[in-house]
Tab-separated table of C-alpha atoms in Angstrom:
chain	number	residue	atom	x	y	z
A	5	ALA	CA	13.769	-26.676	-10.126
A	6	GLN	CA	10.448	-25.752	-8.661
A	7	ARG	CA	8.467	-22.827	-9.913
A	8	VAL	CA	5.137	-21.158	-9.206
A	9	THR	CA	3.466	-19.023	-11.835
A	10	GLN	CA	0.689	-16.524	-11.301
A	11	PRO	CA	-0.017	-15.020	-14.711
A	12	GLU	CA	-2.115	-12.075	-13.558
A	13	LYS	CA	-0.534	-9.181	-11.691
A	14	LEU	CA	-3.872	-7.473	-11.227
A	15	LEU	CA	-7.390	-8.827	-11.290
A	16	SER	CA	-10.325	-6.440	-11.014
A	17	VAL	CA	-13.831	-7.743	-10.477
A	18	PHE	CA	-17.106	-6.228	-9.390
A	19	LYS	CA	-18.582	-7.054	-6.026
A	20	GLY	CA	-20.711	-10.176	-6.293
A	21	ALA	CA	-18.897	-11.465	-9.370
A	22	PRO	CA	-16.997	-14.770	-9.347
A	23	VAL	CA	-13.268	-14.718	-8.766
A	24	GLU	CA	-10.578	-17.043	-10.050
A	25	LEU	CA	-6.917	-16.406	-9.290
A	26	LYS	CA	-4.732	-18.633	-11.391
A	27	CYS	CA	-1.726	-20.555	-10.158
A	28	ASN	CA	0.383	-23.126	-11.988
A	29	TYR	CA	3.347	-24.940	-10.571
A	30	SER	CA	6.314	-26.990	-11.660
A	31	TYR	CA	7.704	-29.532	-9.227
A	32	SER	CA	9.079	-33.030	-9.645
A	33	GLY	CA	7.938	-34.323	-6.267
A	34	SER	CA	4.617	-34.434	-4.481
A	35	PRO	CA	3.593	-30.812	-4.042
A	36	GLU	CA	2.183	-29.103	-1.002
A	37	LEU	CA	0.410	-26.006	-2.202
A	38	PHE	CA	-0.835	-23.032	-0.261
A	39	TRP	CA	-2.475	-19.695	-0.823
A	40	TYR	CA	-1.260	-16.782	1.276
A	41	VAL	CA	-2.963	-13.411	1.483
A	42	GLN	CA	-1.705	-9.986	2.447
A	43	TYR	CA	-4.327	-7.371	3.235
A	44	SER	CA	-3.383	-3.719	3.171
A	45	ARG	CA	-1.011	-2.829	6.014
A	46	GLN	CA	-1.099	-6.365	7.405
A	47	ARG	CA	1.409	-9.168	7.411
A	48	LEU	CA	1.372	-12.112	5.054
A	49	GLN	CA	-0.841	-14.885	6.357
A	50	LEU	CA	-2.104	-18.276	5.334
A	51	LEU	CA	-5.426	-18.377	3.519
A	52	LEU	CA	-5.732	-22.055	2.769
A	53	ARG	CA	-3.761	-25.193	2.002
A	54	HIS	CA	-4.583	-27.926	-0.465
A	55	ILE	CA	-4.046	-30.741	1.998
A	56	SER	CA	-6.872	-29.516	4.221
A	57	ARG	CA	-9.442	-29.250	1.423
A	58	GLU	CA	-11.020	-26.408	3.344
A	59	SER	CA	-13.012	-23.343	2.419
A	60	ILE	CA	-11.832	-20.161	4.057
A	61	LYS	CA	-13.741	-16.897	3.723
A	62	GLY	CA	-15.624	-18.506	0.850
A	63	PHE	CA	-12.442	-19.308	-1.058
A	64	THR	CA	-11.599	-22.795	-2.296
A	65	ALA	CA	-8.718	-24.199	-4.290
A	66	ASP	CA	-8.393	-27.625	-5.872
A	67	LEU	CA	-5.090	-29.190	-6.708
A	68	ASN	CA	-5.141	-30.498	-10.272
A	69	LYS	CA	-2.027	-32.601	-10.750
A	70	GLY	CA	-2.790	-33.255	-14.398
A	71	GLU	CA	-2.819	-29.569	-15.197
A	72	THR	CA	-0.324	-28.712	-12.418
A	73	SER	CA	-2.682	-26.014	-11.231
A	74	PHE	CA	-4.014	-24.746	-7.934
A	75	HIS	CA	-6.423	-21.981	-8.845
A	76	LEU	CA	-8.152	-20.006	-6.104
A	77	LYS	CA	-11.869	-19.477	-6.522
A	78	LYS	CA	-14.731	-17.677	-4.865
A	79	PRO	CA	-18.264	-17.554	-6.278
A	80	PHE	CA	-19.133	-14.039	-5.078
A	81	ALA	CA	-16.423	-11.463	-4.461
A	82	GLN	CA	-16.687	-9.079	-1.528
A	83	GLU	CA	-14.971	-5.740	-1.068
A	84	GLU	CA	-12.981	-7.064	1.884
A	85	ASP	CA	-11.396	-9.644	-0.410
A	86	SER	CA	-9.291	-6.908	-1.978
A	87	ALA	CA	-5.705	-7.906	-1.186
A	88	MET	CA	-2.536	-9.382	-2.573
A	89	TYR	CA	-2.698	-13.151	-3.056
A	90	TYR	CA	0.335	-15.402	-3.312
A	91	CYS	CA	0.355	-19.007	-4.404
A	92	ALA	CA	3.147	-20.968	-2.752
A	93	LEU	CA	4.755	-24.361	-3.063
A	94	HIS	CA	6.202	-25.977	0.050
A	95	SER	CA	8.890	-28.562	-0.481
A	96	GLY	CA	11.860	-30.142	1.123
A	97	GLY	CA	12.332	-31.500	4.579
A	98	TYR	CA	12.734	-28.002	5.943
A	99	GLN	CA	9.669	-26.483	4.417
A	100	LYS	CA	11.329	-24.475	1.706
A	101	VAL	CA	8.690	-22.237	0.163
A	102	THR	CA	8.616	-20.962	-3.386
A	103	PHE	CA	6.233	-18.081	-3.936
A	104	GLY	CA	4.515	-16.955	-7.078
A	105	THR	CA	4.761	-13.321	-8.067
A	106	GLY	CA	1.375	-12.559	-6.569
A	107	THR	CA	-1.939	-11.296	-7.898
A	108	LYS	CA	-3.540	-8.144	-6.640
A	109	LEU	CA	-7.284	-8.628	-6.387
A	110	GLN	CA	-9.316	-5.466	-6.572
A	111	VAL	CA	-13.022	-5.789	-5.859
A	112	ILE	CA	-14.954	-2.849	-7.221
A	113	PRO	CA	-18.022	-1.834	-5.198
B	1	SER	CA	0.650	-20.802	15.516
B	2	ALA	CA	3.546	-18.460	16.225
B	3	VAL	CA	3.721	-14.750	16.835
B	4	ILE	CA	6.716	-13.058	15.273
B	5	SER	CA	8.044	-9.575	15.797
B	6	GLN	CA	10.736	-7.747	13.877
B	7	LYS	CA	12.879	-4.728	14.642
B	8	PRO	CA	13.191	-2.199	13.193
B	9	SER	CA	9.907	-1.955	11.320
B	10	ARG	CA	11.525	0.413	8.848
B	11	ASP	CA	14.747	2.289	8.317
B	12	ILE	CA	16.444	4.649	5.920
B	13	CYS	CA	20.162	4.017	5.532
B	14	GLN	CA	23.088	5.454	3.648
B	15	ARG	CA	24.892	3.362	1.074
B	16	GLY	CA	27.933	1.558	2.356
B	17	THR	CA	26.525	1.083	5.845
B	18	SER	CA	25.078	-2.080	7.405
B	19	LEU	CA	21.786	-2.775	9.137
B	20	THR	CA	20.924	-5.638	11.455
B	21	ILE	CA	17.332	-6.808	11.570
B	22	GLN	CA	16.077	-8.730	14.560
B	23	CYS	CA	13.420	-11.423	14.576
B	24	GLN	CA	11.806	-12.667	17.778
B	25	VAL	CA	9.376	-15.587	18.035
B	26	ASP	CA	7.074	-16.283	20.967
B	27	SER	CA	7.854	-20.002	20.954
B	28	GLN	CA	10.827	-22.240	20.305
B	29	VAL	CA	11.202	-23.170	16.658
B	30	THR	CA	13.766	-25.246	14.856
B	31	MET	CA	13.873	-23.414	11.590
B	32	MET	CA	13.670	-19.748	10.802
B	33	PHE	CA	13.716	-18.229	7.364
B	34	TRP	CA	14.660	-14.865	5.936
B	35	TYR	CA	12.970	-13.534	2.822
B	36	ARG	CA	13.366	-10.457	0.683
B	37	GLN	CA	10.521	-8.775	-1.140
B	38	GLN	CA	11.771	-6.170	-3.556
B	39	PRO	CA	9.380	-3.492	-4.810
B	40	GLY	CA	6.729	-5.029	-7.029
B	41	GLN	CA	8.267	-8.482	-6.701
B	42	SER	CA	7.403	-11.683	-4.923
B	43	LEU	CA	9.101	-13.071	-1.853
B	44	THR	CA	12.503	-14.596	-2.398
B	45	LEU	CA	14.112	-16.861	0.172
B	46	ILE	CA	17.506	-15.568	1.294
B	47	ALA	CA	18.496	-18.267	3.748
B	48	THR	CA	17.367	-20.795	6.300
B	49	ALA	CA	18.664	-20.323	9.823
B	50	ASN	CA	19.050	-23.290	12.135
B	51	GLN	CA	20.017	-22.939	15.737
B	52	GLY	CA	23.547	-24.070	16.411
B	53	SER	CA	24.670	-24.300	12.806
B	54	GLU	CA	25.522	-22.046	9.910
B	55	ALA	CA	22.711	-20.686	7.829
B	56	THR	CA	21.952	-22.252	4.470
B	57	TYR	CA	21.909	-19.657	1.699
B	58	GLU	CA	19.937	-19.792	-1.508
B	59	SER	CA	21.466	-19.234	-4.892
B	60	GLY	CA	22.387	-15.602	-5.373
B	61	PHE	CA	22.810	-14.835	-1.687
B	62	VAL	CA	26.084	-15.046	0.219
B	63	ILE	CA	27.068	-14.941	3.845
B	64	ASP	CA	29.377	-11.952	3.449
B	65	LYS	CA	26.486	-9.838	2.241
B	66	PHE	CA	23.766	-11.257	4.493
B	67	PRO	CA	25.309	-12.680	7.660
B	68	ILE	CA	22.791	-14.410	9.886
B	69	SER	CA	22.903	-15.298	13.538
B	70	ARG	CA	20.729	-17.807	15.344
B	71	PRO	CA	21.834	-17.829	18.978
B	72	ASN	CA	18.778	-19.647	20.338
B	73	LEU	CA	15.459	-21.186	19.348
B	74	THR	CA	13.450	-17.964	19.559
B	75	PHE	CA	15.703	-15.373	17.968
B	76	SER	CA	17.603	-14.596	14.793
B	77	THR	CA	19.246	-11.634	13.127
B	78	LEU	CA	19.897	-10.790	9.508
B	79	THR	CA	22.490	-8.173	8.628
B	80	VAL	CA	22.423	-6.411	5.296
B	81	SER	CA	26.049	-5.409	4.773
B	82	ASN	CA	27.620	-2.674	2.704
B	83	MET	CA	24.242	-1.576	1.481
B	84	SER	CA	23.443	-0.157	-1.922
B	85	PRO	CA	20.149	1.235	-3.246
B	86	GLU	CA	19.454	-2.181	-4.812
B	87	ASP	CA	19.080	-3.558	-1.290
B	88	SER	CA	16.006	-1.397	-0.744
B	89	SER	CA	13.377	-3.973	0.011
B	90	ILE	CA	11.144	-5.498	2.626
B	91	TYR	CA	12.878	-8.170	4.663
B	92	LEU	CA	10.710	-10.787	6.294
B	93	CYS	CA	11.368	-13.377	8.913
B	94	SER	CA	9.282	-16.526	9.045
B	95	VAL	CA	9.094	-19.789	10.937
B	96	ALA	CA	7.775	-23.138	9.880
B	97	GLY	CA	5.064	-25.059	11.605
B	98	THR	CA	5.687	-28.710	12.217
B	99	GLY	CA	4.158	-31.690	10.564
B	100	GLU	CA	2.910	-32.308	7.096
B	101	GLY	CA	1.035	-29.490	5.477
B	102	GLU	CA	1.923	-26.944	8.118
B	103	THR	CA	2.094	-23.346	7.123
B	104	GLN	CA	4.752	-20.755	7.617
B	105	TYR	CA	4.160	-17.818	9.891
B	106	PHE	CA	5.512	-14.448	8.897
B	107	GLY	CA	6.754	-11.449	10.734
B	108	PRO	CA	5.489	-7.971	9.854
B	109	GLY	CA	8.588	-7.234	7.800
B	110	THR	CA	11.285	-4.574	7.896
B	111	ARG	CA	11.045	-1.937	5.204
B	112	LEU	CA	14.506	-0.767	4.205
B	113	LEU	CA	15.338	2.187	2.007
B	114	VAL	CA	18.940	2.735	1.011
B	115	LEU	CA	19.885	6.160	-0.287
């Protein structure tokens, strides 16, 4: 069975400090991993995907198959980064998605 | 990308009643998904809805409780039947992009409170 673990429910950092949101996964196949973000009063939306190797809003995430991790990082947190972040594993021919429990990032001014 | 709307955006219902949630997409999509997000919890997939066939339910969810319709490629409904307070949750509709590495696009959700 596939599983996504986000160990931190809440992460508080000061503005300008580095951010790392942890995500570990368990999956027997070749994983497709994503980070989704939900800002206050907005719908859930894609932040970035591992296959694109992109940096969005200063965030990056590297898939580490050896450690089965996909941690989300940003060198300098901004107040507008405050949101709920979900790590997700896409699998199956019909794009079944397994979500982690989410981490609330709170950036303190 | 896809733009998804849901109706109603929120509702307060009495136990024992049923509520049907509508999901409309601005483009034709093969697969639509229904999720539940209970208070303080992550998103849990309820079922996958394909046009022209019965929905595929995940473990712990059954058709009698959550009947789904998918009459065409842009629309789906989820009914929460015989509601109890434990059904209080946010229900989200989503659609899958196509191709490898494509994301899912989510509706704004329907916030349901059962008294």
